[in-house]
Amino acid sequence: MRKLTKQVKISNVVIGGNNPIAIQSMSNIPSDNFDGIVKQAIELENLGCDIFRIAVPNLEAIRVIDLLKKNVKMPIVADIHFDYKIAIEAANAGFDKIRINPGNIGDESRVKAVVDICKSKNIPIRIGVNGGSLEKHILEKYKMPTAKALFSSAKYHIDLLEKFDFNNIVISVKSSSVKTMIESYTMLSNSYDYPLHLGVTEAGTFRTGIIKSAIGIGGLLLSGIGDTIRVSLTDNPTNEILAAKDILKATDNYKSGPNLISCPTCGRTKIDLISISNQVEKRLLAIDKNITVAVMGCVVNGPGEAREADIGIAGGDKEALLFKKGKIIRKINEENIIDELFKEIEKM
């Protein structure tokens, strides 16, 4: 059962409580390439991104917010390190959330200045703890970025914000270690009711990054922990959105769009199931129907094992059986399998 956390409103998206788990990504376009950032934002929003974050390393980079607001509806988050003046200007300019570590921007008067502007504009702050950039006093105590160290860093920053009566907070405690990440988020969930932004930082390339993220994010979601997620990949951010949707589907947290199931193939398979499955998966990206589609290698694994699928195919000898809810509809020649399958999907 999912833990009910405090609800935090980020422009037109609300996270926490019973709200859907929001998908996030971050632009990898240089901060001075405004047209490139906007183009990427549009692409990611069309794929299903709910919240979009950009690096704001200087005051000049803030100006992109006007273009983003004209072209996308999703909330825009300013990612800021160290300079509290940039955080204040980003809030004034129209960013919908500030990602910052309060303890890294100087003395408490600077923290209060950021809190005051965020309070006045009802802008949330995400405390973004990262295993690779813990505070010196935390590392001196714990010697390395353990789960307790990450939790202690989060508590340190939460205490700073709460000191100024600010609780419009989202928290993340990301680590490149899946085990450490799971332990630190679990500690946070047991101690606070703030919504949690889940992620495995520096997860790696497409293959390893998705595996680590699926284990870390998926494991926490199955434990009822998490309100918004980002799959961090050394890859095109479009793949972060697709992977996030797949993780949410696999944990029964995403009800929009088709779900594909396919068998791993064996010696009984007499059609090119791998190619067919990949083509079906690609074409399903354009389908906005809450259906389960099965691509099975033979009649043994077909209508029987996949009887709960809304529609599917089961391979034969250079042909396939088309079935719905376990009932065979007709046979299809191998060269027409995909087109015939999607003709039926379009009718549903």
mmCIF file of C-alpha atoms in Angstrom:
data_model
loop_
_atom_site.group_PDB
_atom_site.id
_atom_site.type_symbol
_atom_site.label_atom_id
_atom_site.label_comp_id
_atom_site.label_asym_id
_atom_site.label_seq_id
_atom_site.Cartn_x
_atom_site.Cartn_y
_atom_site.Cartn_z
ATOM 1 C CA MET A 1 0.000 0.000 0.000
ATOM 2 C CA ARG A 2 1.343 3.399 -1.020
ATOM 3 C CA LYS A 3 2.262 5.772 1.793
ATOM 4 C CA LEU A 4 0.183 8.934 1.744
ATOM 5 C CA THR A 5 2.567 11.876 1.821
ATOM 6 C CA LYS A 6 1.988 15.601 1.984
ATOM 7 C CA GLN A 7 0.675 17.016 -1.285
ATOM 8 C CA VAL A 8 2.915 19.529 -3.053
ATOM 9 C CA LYS A 9 1.637 21.607 -5.975
ATOM 10 C CA ILE A 10 4.125 22.326 -8.757
ATOM 11 C CA SER A 11 2.226 24.630 -11.094
ATOM 12 C CA ASN A 12 -0.402 22.363 -12.714
ATOM 13 C CA VAL A 13 0.995 19.103 -11.297
ATOM 14 C CA VAL A 14 0.362 17.875 -7.752
ATOM 15 C CA ILE A 15 2.581 15.167 -6.282
ATOM 16 C CA GLY A 16 2.112 13.239 -3.065
ATOM 17 C CA GLY A 17 -1.086 11.934 -1.533
ATOM 18 C CA ASN A 18 -3.071 9.772 -3.949
ATOM 19 C CA ASN A 19 -1.934 11.711 -7.000
ATOM 20 C CA PRO A 20 -0.366 9.813 -9.916
ATOM 21 C CA ILE A 21 3.376 9.271 -9.690
ATOM 22 C CA ALA A 22 4.890 11.987 -11.871
ATOM 23 C CA ILE A 23 7.607 11.302 -14.451
ATOM 24 C CA GLN A 24 10.524 13.712 -14.616
ATOM 25 C CA SER A 25 13.507 14.253 -16.866
ATOM 26 C CA MET A 26 16.260 16.833 -17.258
ATOM 27 C CA SER A 27 17.525 18.629 -20.328
ATOM 28 C CA ASN A 28 20.997 17.686 -21.531
ATOM 29 C CA ILE A 29 21.156 20.650 -23.939
ATOM 30 C CA PRO A 30 23.731 23.387 -23.137
ATOM 31 C CA SER A 31 22.082 26.067 -21.004
ATOM 32 C CA ASP A 32 22.714 28.810 -23.605
ATOM 33 C CA ASN A 33 20.961 26.885 -26.405
ATOM 34 C CA PHE A 34 17.431 28.111 -25.731
ATOM 35 C CA ASP A 35 15.926 26.782 -28.970
ATOM 36 C CA GLY A 36 17.414 23.330 -28.329
ATOM 37 C CA ILE A 37 16.074 23.226 -24.768
ATOM 38 C CA VAL A 38 12.577 24.200 -25.911
ATOM 39 C CA LYS A 39 12.613 21.627 -28.723
ATOM 40 C CA GLN A 40 13.641 18.926 -26.273
ATOM 41 C CA ALA A 41 10.998 19.983 -23.756
ATOM 42 C CA ILE A 42 8.263 19.693 -26.390
ATOM 43 C CA GLU A 43 9.494 16.241 -27.408
ATOM 44 C CA LEU A 44 9.633 14.972 -23.830
ATOM 45 C CA GLU A 45 6.213 16.374 -22.947
ATOM 46 C CA ASN A 46 4.706 14.637 -25.981
ATOM 47 C CA LEU A 47 6.217 11.352 -24.771
ATOM 48 C CA GLY A 48 4.697 11.671 -21.290
ATOM 49 C CA CYS A 49 7.104 13.767 -19.233
ATOM 50 C CA ASP A 50 5.228 15.490 -16.385
ATOM 51 C CA ILE A 51 7.977 17.715 -14.932
ATOM 52 C CA PHE A 52 11.003 19.131 -16.787
ATOM 53 C CA ARG A 53 14.226 20.267 -15.112
ATOM 54 C CA ILE A 54 16.999 22.403 -16.548
ATOM 55 C CA ALA A 55 20.408 23.422 -15.266
ATOM 56 C CA VAL A 56 20.605 27.116 -14.376
ATOM 57 C CA PRO A 57 24.320 27.822 -13.876
ATOM 58 C CA ASN A 58 24.067 31.589 -14.338
ATOM 59 C CA LEU A 59 21.604 34.463 -14.543
ATOM 60 C CA GLU A 60 21.582 34.439 -18.335
ATOM 61 C CA ALA A 61 20.255 30.857 -18.394
ATOM 62 C CA ILE A 62 17.113 31.988 -16.550
ATOM 63 C CA ARG A 63 15.795 33.750 -19.656
ATOM 64 C CA VAL A 64 14.800 30.432 -21.293
ATOM 65 C CA ILE A 65 11.800 30.199 -18.964
ATOM 66 C CA ASP A 66 9.732 32.587 -21.081
ATOM 67 C CA LEU A 67 10.188 30.429 -24.188
ATOM 68 C CA LEU A 68 9.443 27.251 -22.262
ATOM 69 C CA LYS A 69 6.245 28.665 -20.806
ATOM 70 C CA LYS A 70 5.039 29.579 -24.302
ATOM 71 C CA ASN A 71 5.643 26.091 -25.688
ATOM 72 C CA VAL A 72 4.938 23.493 -22.985
ATOM 73 C CA LYS A 73 2.395 23.071 -20.201
ATOM 74 C CA MET A 74 4.466 20.934 -17.818
ATOM 75 C CA PRO A 75 6.147 22.566 -14.777
ATOM 76 C CA ILE A 76 9.745 23.735 -15.178
ATOM 77 C CA VAL A 77 12.302 23.174 -12.416
ATOM 78 C CA ALA A 78 15.473 25.259 -11.984
ATOM 79 C CA ASP A 79 18.479 23.183 -10.918
ATOM 80 C CA ILE A 80 20.760 25.481 -8.937
ATOM 81 C CA HIS A 81 24.002 24.966 -7.051
ATOM 82 C CA PHE A 82 25.598 27.315 -4.520
ATOM 83 C CA ASP A 83 24.449 30.757 -5.750
ATOM 84 C CA TYR A 84 21.399 31.880 -3.807
ATOM 85 C CA LYS A 85 20.990 34.949 -6.040
ATOM 86 C CA ILE A 86 20.294 32.693 -9.032
ATOM 87 C CA ALA A 87 17.661 30.845 -7.007
ATOM 88 C CA ILE A 88 15.945 34.128 -6.135
ATOM 89 C CA GLU A 89 15.992 35.345 -9.744
ATOM 90 C CA ALA A 90 14.727 31.985 -11.032
ATOM 91 C CA ALA A 91 11.787 32.174 -8.634
ATOM 92 C CA ASN A 92 11.062 35.738 -9.725
ATOM 93 C CA ALA A 93 11.292 34.785 -13.401
ATOM 94 C CA GLY A 94 8.572 32.126 -13.226
ATOM 95 C CA PHE A 95 10.204 28.752 -12.558
ATOM 96 C CA ASP A 96 7.767 26.380 -10.877
ATOM 97 C CA LYS A 97 10.166 24.650 -8.493
ATOM 98 C CA ILE A 98 13.707 25.174 -7.251
ATOM 99 C CA ARG A 99 16.087 22.257 -6.801
ATOM 100 C CA ILE A 100 18.786 23.263 -4.348
ATOM 101 C CA ASN A 101 20.592 22.144 -1.225
ATOM 102 C CA PRO A 102 19.975 24.943 1.330
ATOM 103 C CA GLY A 103 23.175 24.221 3.224
ATOM 104 C CA ASN A 104 25.294 24.828 0.128
ATOM 105 C CA ILE A 105 24.239 28.420 -0.569
ATOM 106 C CA GLY A 106 25.914 30.181 2.338
ATOM 107 C CA ASP A 107 24.812 31.476 5.708
ATOM 108 C CA GLU A 108 21.263 31.290 7.050
ATOM 109 C CA SER A 109 20.382 34.790 5.854
ATOM 110 C CA ARG A 110 20.804 33.542 2.297
ATOM 111 C CA VAL A 111 18.688 30.473 2.967
ATOM 112 C CA LYS A 112 15.992 32.733 4.413
ATOM 113 C CA ALA A 113 16.123 34.980 1.350
ATOM 114 C CA VAL A 114 15.426 31.994 -0.929
ATOM 115 C CA VAL A 115 12.712 30.697 1.395
ATOM 116 C CA ASP A 116 11.022 34.100 1.502
ATOM 117 C CA ILE A 117 10.721 34.395 -2.278
ATOM 118 C CA CYS A 118 9.532 30.790 -2.628
ATOM 119 C CA LYS A 119 6.965 31.355 0.122
ATOM 120 C CA SER A 120 5.632 34.495 -1.527
ATOM 121 C CA LYS A 121 5.196 32.742 -4.869
ATOM 122 C CA ASN A 122 4.167 29.317 -3.496
ATOM 123 C CA ILE A 123 7.129 27.646 -5.175
ATOM 124 C CA PRO A 124 8.291 24.293 -3.750
ATOM 125 C CA ILE A 125 11.923 23.532 -3.042
ATOM 126 C CA ARG A 126 13.381 20.114 -3.763
ATOM 127 C CA ILE A 127 16.196 19.169 -1.446
ATOM 128 C CA GLY A 128 18.449 17.179 -3.755
ATOM 129 C CA VAL A 129 20.875 15.106 -1.693
ATOM 130 C CA ASN A 130 23.434 13.218 -3.776
ATOM 131 C CA GLY A 131 25.905 10.583 -2.614
ATOM 132 C CA GLY A 132 28.697 12.245 -4.599
ATOM 133 C CA SER A 133 28.373 15.688 -3.027
ATOM 134 C CA LEU A 134 27.699 15.305 0.678
ATOM 135 C CA GLU A 135 28.661 18.074 3.091
ATOM 136 C CA LYS A 136 32.092 17.865 4.710
ATOM 137 C CA HIS A 137 30.714 17.555 8.230
ATOM 138 C CA ILE A 138 28.520 14.639 7.145
ATOM 139 C CA LEU A 139 31.406 12.805 5.462
ATOM 140 C CA GLU A 140 33.666 13.401 8.460
ATOM 141 C CA LYS A 141 31.100 11.664 10.650
ATOM 142 C CA TYR A 142 30.191 8.726 8.399
ATOM 143 C CA LYS A 143 33.475 8.442 6.403
ATOM 144 C CA MET A 144 31.597 7.520 3.211
ATOM 145 C CA PRO A 145 28.178 8.145 1.573
ATOM 146 C CA THR A 146 26.218 5.500 3.470
ATOM 147 C CA ALA A 147 22.440 5.449 3.712
ATOM 148 C CA LYS A 148 22.677 7.057 7.158
ATOM 149 C CA ALA A 149 24.921 9.758 5.723
ATOM 150 C CA LEU A 150 22.417 10.546 2.965
ATOM 151 C CA PHE A 151 19.573 10.607 5.478
ATOM 152 C CA SER A 152 21.561 12.879 7.811
ATOM 153 C CA SER A 153 22.278 15.276 4.950
ATOM 154 C CA ALA A 154 18.574 15.405 4.056
ATOM 155 C CA LYS A 155 17.677 16.036 7.703
ATOM 156 C CA TYR A 156 20.247 18.835 7.894
ATOM 157 C CA HIS A 157 18.666 20.590 4.901
ATOM 158 C CA ILE A 158 15.090 19.951 6.044
ATOM 159 C CA ASP A 159 15.906 21.457 9.434
ATOM 160 C CA LEU A 160 17.243 24.590 7.719
ATOM 161 C CA LEU A 161 14.029 25.098 5.755
ATOM 162 C CA GLU A 162 11.733 24.233 8.653
ATOM 163 C CA LYS A 163 13.591 26.729 10.828
ATOM 164 C CA PHE A 164 12.061 29.434 8.636
ATOM 165 C CA ASP A 165 8.629 27.805 8.736
ATOM 166 C CA PHE A 166 8.904 26.432 5.202
ATOM 167 C CA ASN A 167 7.432 22.990 4.474
ATOM 168 C CA ASN A 168 6.638 23.167 0.762
ATOM 169 C CA ILE A 169 9.338 20.561 0.310
ATOM 170 C CA VAL A 170 10.173 17.594 -1.928
ATOM 171 C CA ILE A 171 13.142 15.390 -1.034
ATOM 172 C CA SER A 172 15.533 13.126 -2.929
ATOM 173 C CA VAL A 173 18.475 11.121 -1.583
ATOM 174 C CA LYS A 174 20.088 9.681 -4.689
ATOM 175 C CA SER A 175 23.025 7.309 -4.749
ATOM 176 C CA SER A 176 24.766 5.370 -7.511
ATOM 177 C CA SER A 177 24.439 2.335 -5.239
ATOM 178 C CA VAL A 178 20.997 0.763 -5.568
ATOM 179 C CA LYS A 179 21.194 -0.791 -2.119
ATOM 180 C CA THR A 180 22.201 2.496 -0.479
ATOM 181 C CA MET A 181 19.515 4.385 -2.375
ATOM 182 C CA ILE A 182 16.777 1.986 -1.259
ATOM 183 C CA GLU A 183 17.925 2.098 2.367
ATOM 184 C CA SER A 184 18.164 5.898 2.499
ATOM 185 C CA TYR A 185 14.739 6.465 0.930
ATOM 186 C CA THR A 186 13.222 3.921 3.300
ATOM 187 C CA MET A 187 14.703 5.791 6.268
ATOM 188 C CA LEU A 188 13.294 9.064 4.933
ATOM 189 C CA SER A 189 9.860 7.562 4.350
ATOM 190 C CA ASN A 190 9.801 6.264 7.921
ATOM 191 C CA SER A 191 10.730 9.681 9.322
ATOM 192 C CA TYR A 192 8.974 12.298 7.182
ATOM 193 C CA ASP A 193 5.729 12.850 5.285
ATOM 194 C CA TYR A 194 7.249 14.994 2.552
ATOM 195 C CA PRO A 195 6.837 13.624 -0.997
ATOM 196 C CA LEU A 196 9.874 11.757 -2.290
ATOM 197 C CA HIS A 197 11.532 12.109 -5.684
ATOM 198 C CA LEU A 198 13.043 8.698 -6.506
ATOM 199 C CA GLY A 199 16.119 8.043 -8.598
ATOM 200 C CA VAL A 200 19.409 6.201 -8.870
ATOM 201 C CA THR A 201 22.007 8.842 -9.682
ATOM 202 C CA GLU A 202 24.784 8.160 -12.212
ATOM 203 C CA ALA A 203 22.937 4.937 -13.004
ATOM 204 C CA GLY A 204 24.905 4.408 -16.214
ATOM 205 C CA THR A 205 24.249 3.806 -19.876
ATOM 206 C CA PHE A 206 20.996 2.661 -21.471
ATOM 207 C CA ARG A 207 21.333 -1.012 -20.460
ATOM 208 C CA THR A 208 22.851 -0.790 -16.972
ATOM 209 C CA GLY A 209 21.033 2.418 -16.121
ATOM 210 C CA ILE A 210 17.625 0.938 -16.803
ATOM 211 C CA ILE A 211 18.445 -2.214 -14.820
ATOM 212 C CA LYS A 212 19.626 -0.254 -11.763
ATOM 213 C CA SER A 213 16.707 2.168 -11.977
ATOM 214 C CA ALA A 214 14.173 -0.620 -12.370
ATOM 215 C CA ILE A 215 15.503 -2.348 -9.253
ATOM 216 C CA GLY A 216 15.895 0.792 -7.139
ATOM 217 C CA ILE A 217 12.859 2.788 -8.203
ATOM 218 C CA GLY A 218 10.687 -0.253 -8.812
ATOM 219 C CA GLY A 219 11.592 -1.831 -5.484
ATOM 220 C CA LEU A 220 10.652 1.305 -3.572
ATOM 221 C CA LEU A 221 7.410 1.758 -5.500
ATOM 222 C CA LEU A 222 6.411 -1.817 -4.671
ATOM 223 C CA SER A 223 7.033 -0.938 -1.020
ATOM 224 C CA GLY A 224 4.645 2.000 -1.319
ATOM 225 C CA ILE A 225 7.400 4.609 -1.342
ATOM 226 C CA GLY A 226 7.710 7.364 -3.943
ATOM 227 C CA ASP A 227 5.724 10.215 -5.472
ATOM 228 C CA THR A 228 7.752 11.238 -8.522
ATOM 229 C CA ILE A 229 10.590 9.530 -10.394
ATOM 230 C CA ARG A 230 13.456 10.178 -12.745
ATOM 231 C CA VAL A 231 15.354 7.448 -14.569
ATOM 232 C CA SER A 232 18.853 8.923 -14.976
ATOM 233 C CA LEU A 233 20.547 7.571 -18.104
ATOM 234 C CA THR A 234 23.718 8.417 -19.983
ATOM 235 C CA ASP A 235 21.530 8.513 -23.063
ATOM 236 C CA ASN A 236 18.881 10.529 -24.835
ATOM 237 C CA PRO A 237 16.352 11.801 -22.251
ATOM 238 C CA THR A 238 13.548 10.379 -24.401
ATOM 239 C CA ASN A 239 14.679 6.955 -23.217
ATOM 240 C CA GLU A 240 14.368 8.149 -19.612
ATOM 241 C CA ILE A 241 10.670 8.842 -20.177
ATOM 242 C CA LEU A 242 10.035 5.511 -21.903
ATOM 243 C CA ALA A 243 11.903 3.608 -19.173
ATOM 244 C CA ALA A 244 10.036 5.473 -16.429
ATOM 245 C CA LYS A 245 6.690 4.598 -17.985
ATOM 246 C CA ASP A 246 7.731 0.956 -18.229
ATOM 247 C CA ILE A 247 8.779 0.897 -14.564
ATOM 248 C CA LEU A 248 5.463 2.434 -13.539
ATOM 249 C CA LYS A 249 3.551 -0.063 -15.672
ATOM 250 C CA ALA A 250 5.512 -2.988 -14.207
ATOM 251 C CA THR A 251 4.655 -1.833 -10.672
ATOM 252 C CA ASP A 252 0.974 -1.184 -11.509
ATOM 253 C CA ASN A 253 1.387 2.561 -11.102
ATOM 254 C CA TYR A 254 0.714 3.646 -14.691
ATOM 255 C CA LYS A 255 -2.646 3.014 -16.294
ATOM 256 C CA SER A 256 -2.300 4.994 -19.507
ATOM 257 C CA GLY A 257 -1.292 3.348 -22.754
ATOM 258 C CA PRO A 258 -0.725 -0.239 -23.873
ATOM 259 C CA ASN A 259 1.203 -2.917 -22.005
ATOM 260 C CA LEU A 260 3.239 -5.376 -24.100
ATOM 261 C CA ILE A 261 3.968 -8.918 -22.994
ATOM 262 C CA SER A 262 6.076 -11.290 -25.081
ATOM 263 C CA CYS A 263 7.689 -14.665 -24.519
ATOM 264 C CA PRO A 264 11.473 -15.235 -24.593
ATOM 265 C CA THR A 265 11.285 -17.703 -27.556
ATOM 266 C CA CYS A 266 12.401 -21.334 -27.559
ATOM 267 C CA GLY A 267 12.941 -24.208 -29.992
ATOM 268 C CA ARG A 268 9.229 -24.285 -30.803
ATOM 269 C CA THR A 269 9.299 -20.777 -32.276
ATOM 270 C CA LYS A 270 9.016 -20.766 -36.066
ATOM 271 C CA ILE A 271 8.489 -17.060 -36.748
ATOM 272 C CA ASP A 272 10.873 -14.127 -36.291
ATOM 273 C CA LEU A 273 9.424 -13.288 -32.894
ATOM 274 C CA ILE A 274 12.247 -10.999 -31.775
ATOM 275 C CA SER A 275 11.869 -8.710 -34.787
ATOM 276 C CA ILE A 276 8.071 -8.825 -34.592
ATOM 277 C CA SER A 277 8.086 -7.968 -30.877
ATOM 278 C CA ASN A 278 10.408 -4.997 -31.391
ATOM 279 C CA GLN A 279 8.279 -3.659 -34.239
ATOM 280 C CA VAL A 280 5.084 -4.073 -32.224
ATOM 281 C CA GLU A 281 6.644 -2.299 -29.237
ATOM 282 C CA LYS A 282 7.678 0.621 -31.460
ATOM 283 C CA ARG A 283 4.259 0.968 -33.069
ATOM 284 C CA LEU A 284 2.505 0.787 -29.713
ATOM 285 C CA LEU A 285 4.153 4.095 -28.759
ATOM 286 C CA ALA A 286 1.574 5.797 -30.979
ATOM 287 C CA ILE A 287 -1.373 3.961 -29.359
ATOM 288 C CA ASP A 288 -3.227 5.584 -26.464
ATOM 289 C CA LYS A 289 -5.376 2.690 -25.289
ATOM 290 C CA ASN A 290 -5.267 0.896 -21.938
ATOM 291 C CA ILE A 291 -4.804 -2.583 -23.374
ATOM 292 C CA THR A 292 -2.460 -5.528 -22.921
ATOM 293 C CA VAL A 293 -0.947 -6.838 -26.150
ATOM 294 C CA ALA A 294 0.703 -10.287 -26.256
ATOM 295 C CA VAL A 295 3.314 -11.413 -28.768
ATOM 296 C CA MET A 296 3.888 -15.132 -28.177
ATOM 297 C CA GLY A 297 6.110 -17.597 -29.979
ATOM 298 C CA CYS A 298 3.845 -20.614 -30.308
ATOM 299 C CA VAL A 299 0.383 -21.939 -29.521
ATOM 300 C CA VAL A 300 1.668 -23.500 -26.278
ATOM 301 C CA ASN A 301 2.539 -20.026 -24.915
ATOM 302 C CA GLY A 302 -0.143 -18.263 -26.890
ATOM 303 C CA PRO A 303 -3.845 -18.072 -26.138
ATOM 304 C CA GLY A 304 -3.364 -20.214 -23.036
ATOM 305 C CA GLU A 305 -0.650 -18.438 -21.061
ATOM 306 C CA ALA A 306 -1.641 -15.038 -22.458
ATOM 307 C CA ARG A 307 -5.396 -15.506 -22.128
ATOM 308 C CA GLU A 308 -5.685 -12.371 -19.994
ATOM 309 C CA ALA A 309 -4.268 -10.202 -22.784
ATOM 310 C CA ASP A 310 -6.800 -8.056 -24.588
ATOM 311 C CA ILE A 311 -5.322 -9.032 -27.926
ATOM 312 C CA GLY A 312 -2.324 -10.970 -29.160
ATOM 313 C CA ILE A 313 -0.684 -13.263 -31.641
ATOM 314 C CA ALA A 314 0.720 -16.762 -31.211
ATOM 315 C CA GLY A 315 3.276 -17.943 -33.754
ATOM 316 C CA GLY A 316 2.926 -21.030 -35.918
ATOM 317 C CA ASP A 317 4.854 -22.308 -38.947
ATOM 318 C CA LYS A 318 5.275 -19.079 -40.947
ATOM 319 C CA GLU A 319 1.912 -17.907 -39.651
ATOM 320 C CA ALA A 320 0.277 -16.809 -36.429
ATOM 321 C CA LEU A 321 -2.998 -17.105 -34.596
ATOM 322 C CA LEU A 322 -4.715 -13.830 -33.735
ATOM 323 C CA PHE A 323 -6.594 -14.016 -30.437
ATOM 324 C CA LYS A 324 -8.595 -11.817 -28.065
ATOM 325 C CA LYS A 325 -8.977 -12.676 -24.387
ATOM 326 C CA GLY A 326 -7.753 -16.202 -25.122
ATOM 327 C CA LYS A 327 -10.219 -16.818 -27.957
ATOM 328 C CA ILE A 328 -8.756 -17.454 -31.409
ATOM 329 C CA ILE A 329 -10.060 -15.043 -34.067
ATOM 330 C CA ARG A 330 -8.199 -16.154 -37.201
ATOM 331 C CA LYS A 331 -4.881 -17.159 -38.752
ATOM 332 C CA ILE A 332 -2.506 -14.570 -40.246
ATOM 333 C CA ASN A 333 0.307 -15.109 -42.749
ATOM 334 C CA GLU A 334 3.750 -14.237 -41.344
ATOM 335 C CA GLU A 335 4.271 -11.239 -43.647
ATOM 336 C CA ASN A 336 0.974 -9.670 -42.501
ATOM 337 C CA ILE A 337 1.161 -10.347 -38.758
ATOM 338 C CA ILE A 338 1.965 -6.830 -37.558
ATOM 339 C CA ASP A 339 -0.402 -4.978 -39.876
ATOM 340 C CA GLU A 340 -3.283 -7.333 -39.116
ATOM 341 C CA LEU A 341 -2.636 -7.100 -35.393
ATOM 342 C CA PHE A 342 -2.784 -3.298 -35.489
ATOM 343 C CA LYS A 343 -5.899 -3.283 -37.635
ATOM 344 C CA GLU A 344 -7.627 -5.128 -34.820
ATOM 345 C CA ILE A 345 -6.086 -2.865 -32.167
ATOM 346 C CA GLU A 346 -7.444 0.198 -33.981
ATOM 347 C CA LYS A 347 -10.953 -1.298 -33.842
ATOM 348 C CA MET A 348 -10.791 -1.746 -30.059
#
